[in-house]
Short mmCIF file of C-alpha atoms in Angstrom, two decimals:
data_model
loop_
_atom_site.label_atom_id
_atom_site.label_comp_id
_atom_site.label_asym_id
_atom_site.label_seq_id
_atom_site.Cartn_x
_atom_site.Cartn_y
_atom_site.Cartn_z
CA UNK F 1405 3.61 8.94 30.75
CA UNK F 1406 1.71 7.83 28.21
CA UNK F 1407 0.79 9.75 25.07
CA UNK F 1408 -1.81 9.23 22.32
CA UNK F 1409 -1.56 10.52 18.78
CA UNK F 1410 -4.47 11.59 17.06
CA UNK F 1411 -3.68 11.78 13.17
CA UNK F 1412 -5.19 13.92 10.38
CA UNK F 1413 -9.14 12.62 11.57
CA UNK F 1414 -10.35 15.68 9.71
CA UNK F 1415 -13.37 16.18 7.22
CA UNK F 1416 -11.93 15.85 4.06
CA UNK F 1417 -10.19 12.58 4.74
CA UNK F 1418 -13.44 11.47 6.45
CA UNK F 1419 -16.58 12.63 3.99
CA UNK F 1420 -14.85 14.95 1.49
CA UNK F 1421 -12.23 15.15 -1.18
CA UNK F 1422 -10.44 12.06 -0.09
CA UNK F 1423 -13.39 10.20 2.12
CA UNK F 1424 -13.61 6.55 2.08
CA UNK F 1425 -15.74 3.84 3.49
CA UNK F 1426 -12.86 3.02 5.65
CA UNK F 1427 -12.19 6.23 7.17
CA UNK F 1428 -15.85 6.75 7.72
CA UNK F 1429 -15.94 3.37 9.32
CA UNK F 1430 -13.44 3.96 11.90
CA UNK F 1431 -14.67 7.34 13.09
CA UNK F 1432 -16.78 6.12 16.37
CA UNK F 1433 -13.68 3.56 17.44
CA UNK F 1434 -11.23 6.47 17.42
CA UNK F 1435 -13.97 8.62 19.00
CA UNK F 1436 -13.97 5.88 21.70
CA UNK F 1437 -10.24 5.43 21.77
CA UNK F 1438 -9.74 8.77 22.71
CA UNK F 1439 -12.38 9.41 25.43
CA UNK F 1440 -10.75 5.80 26.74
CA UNK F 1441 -7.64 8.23 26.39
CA UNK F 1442 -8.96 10.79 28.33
CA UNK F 1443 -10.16 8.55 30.96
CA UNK F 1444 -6.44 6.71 31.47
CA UNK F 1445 -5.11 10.41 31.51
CA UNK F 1446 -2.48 9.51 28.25
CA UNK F 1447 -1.68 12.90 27.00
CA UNK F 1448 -3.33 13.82 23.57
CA UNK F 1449 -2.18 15.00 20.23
CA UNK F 1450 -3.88 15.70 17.53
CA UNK F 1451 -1.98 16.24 13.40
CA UNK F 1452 -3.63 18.66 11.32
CA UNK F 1453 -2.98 17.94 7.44
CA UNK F 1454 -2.69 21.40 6.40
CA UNK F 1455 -2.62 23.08 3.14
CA UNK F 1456 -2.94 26.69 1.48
CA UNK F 1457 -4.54 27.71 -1.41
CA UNK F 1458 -1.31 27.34 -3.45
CA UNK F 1459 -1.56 23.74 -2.65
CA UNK F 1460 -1.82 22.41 -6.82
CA UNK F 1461 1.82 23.99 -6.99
CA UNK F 1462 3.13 22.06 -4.44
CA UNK F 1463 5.30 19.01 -4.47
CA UNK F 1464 2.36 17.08 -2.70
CA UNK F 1465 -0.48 18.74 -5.32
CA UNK F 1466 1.48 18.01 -8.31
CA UNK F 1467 1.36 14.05 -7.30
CA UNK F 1468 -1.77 14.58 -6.21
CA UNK F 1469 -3.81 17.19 -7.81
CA UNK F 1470 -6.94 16.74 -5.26
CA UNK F 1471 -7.31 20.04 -3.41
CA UNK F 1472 -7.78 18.78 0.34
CA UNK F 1473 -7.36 20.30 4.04
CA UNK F 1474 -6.97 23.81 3.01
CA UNK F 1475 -6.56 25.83 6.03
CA UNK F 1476 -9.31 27.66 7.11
CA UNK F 1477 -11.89 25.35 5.35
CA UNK F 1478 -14.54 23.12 6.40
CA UNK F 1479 -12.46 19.77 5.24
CA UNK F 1480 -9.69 21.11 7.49
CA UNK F 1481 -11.33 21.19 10.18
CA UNK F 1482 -11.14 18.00 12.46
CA UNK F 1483 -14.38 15.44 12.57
CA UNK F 1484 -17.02 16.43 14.89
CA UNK F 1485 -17.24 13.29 16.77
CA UNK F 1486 -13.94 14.47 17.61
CA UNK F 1487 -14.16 18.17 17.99
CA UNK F 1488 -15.56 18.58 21.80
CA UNK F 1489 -12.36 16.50 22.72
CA UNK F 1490 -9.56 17.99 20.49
CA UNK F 1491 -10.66 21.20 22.60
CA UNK F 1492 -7.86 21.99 25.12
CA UNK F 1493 -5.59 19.36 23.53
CA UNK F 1494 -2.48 20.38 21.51
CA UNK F 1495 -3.35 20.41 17.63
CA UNK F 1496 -0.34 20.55 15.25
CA UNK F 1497 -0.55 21.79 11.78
CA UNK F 1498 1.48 19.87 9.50
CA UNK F 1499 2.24 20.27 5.73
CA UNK F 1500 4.00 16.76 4.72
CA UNK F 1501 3.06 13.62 5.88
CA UNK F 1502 5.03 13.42 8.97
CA UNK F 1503 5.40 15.82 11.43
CA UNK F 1504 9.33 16.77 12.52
CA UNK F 1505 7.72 19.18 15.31
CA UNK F 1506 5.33 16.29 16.94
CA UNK F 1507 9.05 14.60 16.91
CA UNK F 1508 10.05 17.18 18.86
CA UNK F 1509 7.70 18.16 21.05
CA UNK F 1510 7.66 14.52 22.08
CA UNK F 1511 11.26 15.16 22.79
CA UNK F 1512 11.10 17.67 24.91
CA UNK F 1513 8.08 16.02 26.89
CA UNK F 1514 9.99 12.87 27.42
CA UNK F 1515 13.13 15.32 29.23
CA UNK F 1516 10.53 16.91 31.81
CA UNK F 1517 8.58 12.79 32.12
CA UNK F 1518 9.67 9.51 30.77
CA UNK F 1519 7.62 8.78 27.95
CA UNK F 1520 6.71 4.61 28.39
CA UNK F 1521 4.63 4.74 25.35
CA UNK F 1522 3.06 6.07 22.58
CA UNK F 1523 -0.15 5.32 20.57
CA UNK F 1524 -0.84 6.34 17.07
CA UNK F 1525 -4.25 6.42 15.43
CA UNK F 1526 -6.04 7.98 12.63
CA UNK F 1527 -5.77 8.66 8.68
CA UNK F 1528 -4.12 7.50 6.47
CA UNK F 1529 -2.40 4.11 8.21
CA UNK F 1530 -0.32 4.27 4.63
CA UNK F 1531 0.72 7.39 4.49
CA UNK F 1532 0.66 9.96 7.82
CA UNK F 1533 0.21 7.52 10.54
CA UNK F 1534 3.20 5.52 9.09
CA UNK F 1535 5.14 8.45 8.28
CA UNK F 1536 4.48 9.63 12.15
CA UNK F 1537 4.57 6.58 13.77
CA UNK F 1538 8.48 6.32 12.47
CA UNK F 1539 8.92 9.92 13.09
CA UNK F 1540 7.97 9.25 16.63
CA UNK F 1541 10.20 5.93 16.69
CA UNK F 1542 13.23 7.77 15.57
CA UNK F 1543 12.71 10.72 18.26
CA UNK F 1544 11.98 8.37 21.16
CA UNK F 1545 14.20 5.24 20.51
CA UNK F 1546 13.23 4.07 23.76
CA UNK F 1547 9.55 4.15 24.11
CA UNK F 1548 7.01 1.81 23.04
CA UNK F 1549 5.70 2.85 19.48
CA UNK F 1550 1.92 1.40 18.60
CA UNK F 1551 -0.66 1.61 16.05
CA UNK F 1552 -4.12 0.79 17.39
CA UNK F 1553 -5.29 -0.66 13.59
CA UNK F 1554 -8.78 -0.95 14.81
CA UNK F 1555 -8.70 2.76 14.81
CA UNK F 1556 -6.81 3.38 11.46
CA UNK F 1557 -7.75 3.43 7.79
CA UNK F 1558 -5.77 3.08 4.51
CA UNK F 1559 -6.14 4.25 1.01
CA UNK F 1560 -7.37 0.94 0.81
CA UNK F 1561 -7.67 -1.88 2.80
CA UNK F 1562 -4.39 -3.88 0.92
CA UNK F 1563 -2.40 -0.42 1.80
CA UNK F 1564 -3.27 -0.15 5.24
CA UNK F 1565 -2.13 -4.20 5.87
CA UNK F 1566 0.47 -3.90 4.24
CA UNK F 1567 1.54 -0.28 6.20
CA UNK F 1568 0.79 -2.34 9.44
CA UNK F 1569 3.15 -4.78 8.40
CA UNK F 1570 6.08 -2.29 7.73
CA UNK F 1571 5.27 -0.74 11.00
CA UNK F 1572 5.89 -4.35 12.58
CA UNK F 1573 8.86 -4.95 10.87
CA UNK F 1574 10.44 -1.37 12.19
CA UNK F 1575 9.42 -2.65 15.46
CA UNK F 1576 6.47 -0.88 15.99
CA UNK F 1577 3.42 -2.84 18.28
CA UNK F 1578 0.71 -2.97 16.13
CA UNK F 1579 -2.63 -3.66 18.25
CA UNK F 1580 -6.08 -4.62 17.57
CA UNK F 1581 -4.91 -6.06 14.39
CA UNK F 1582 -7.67 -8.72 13.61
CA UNK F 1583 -10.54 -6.53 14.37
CA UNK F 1584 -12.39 -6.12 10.59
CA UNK F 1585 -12.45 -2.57 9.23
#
């Protein structure tokens, strides 16, 4: 089985409090990726980055004091070029980076089927899809771990190559590498 990872492509990483150029750029590829996804019939996850209204007093909101997918809200929400098909697909709500019950969940799929490989794209290559993509790697030793970059963003671009190279170096496949951003 194969499985494809869908992370944090929600509003406010897209056009809101933390938009970039980047993220907005990469929007239609992902939107392709995933109906590609669909097609192959990969299973599909999608990561929620998701906050409450406490969030300033948080760990996260102290380091970064930029209120951003509060539950509930518009910039929560995930991007509508992606909304029709994160409909009937498993959405996890996270509140870190990573997600330790993706790990699991992937855990307990990969008892009932062999998972061959799993695909990781989305926001932010240097902070959630890194985080996930060696949560994933540490939960399923065994599988193939990839990045699609063409379908990733970073902070910046310097963050996001240089996430993509830590992801190589833990021996994750890193694909679509030299497409431009």
């Amino acid at each position: 089985m194969n499985i494809l990872i869908v992370v944090d492509m929600q509003n406010d990483f897209v056009s809101g409090a933390l938009g970039t150029p980047e993220a907005r750029r990469i929007v239609p590829a992902a939107a392709e990726r995933v109906a590609a996804g669909i097609r192959r019939g990969e299973r599909i996850f999608f990561t929620r980055d998701t906050h409450g209204a406490d969030y300033l007093h948080t760990r996260e909101g102290r380091n970064l004091p930029v209120p951003h997918c509060i539950r509930g809200t518009e910039g929560w929400e995930i991007v509508e070029q992606l909304r029709p098909a994160s409909a009937g697909q498993a959405i996890l709500d996270k509140p870190s980076f990573g997600s330790a019950e993706l790990g699991r969940l992937l855990a307990e799929e990969n008892e009932k089927e062999l998972i061959e490989k799993v695909t990781l794209i989305g926001l932010c290559t240097d902070i959630c899809v890194i985080s996930n993509a060696l949560l994933v790697k540490a939960f399923l030793p065994e599988a193939e771990v990839a990045v699609d970059a063409a379908c990733c963003a970073g902070v910046t671009q310097e963050s996001h190559r240089t996430a993509l190279a830590a992801m190589k170096s833990c021996q994750i496949t890193v694909e679509h590498e030299a497409l431009p951003l």
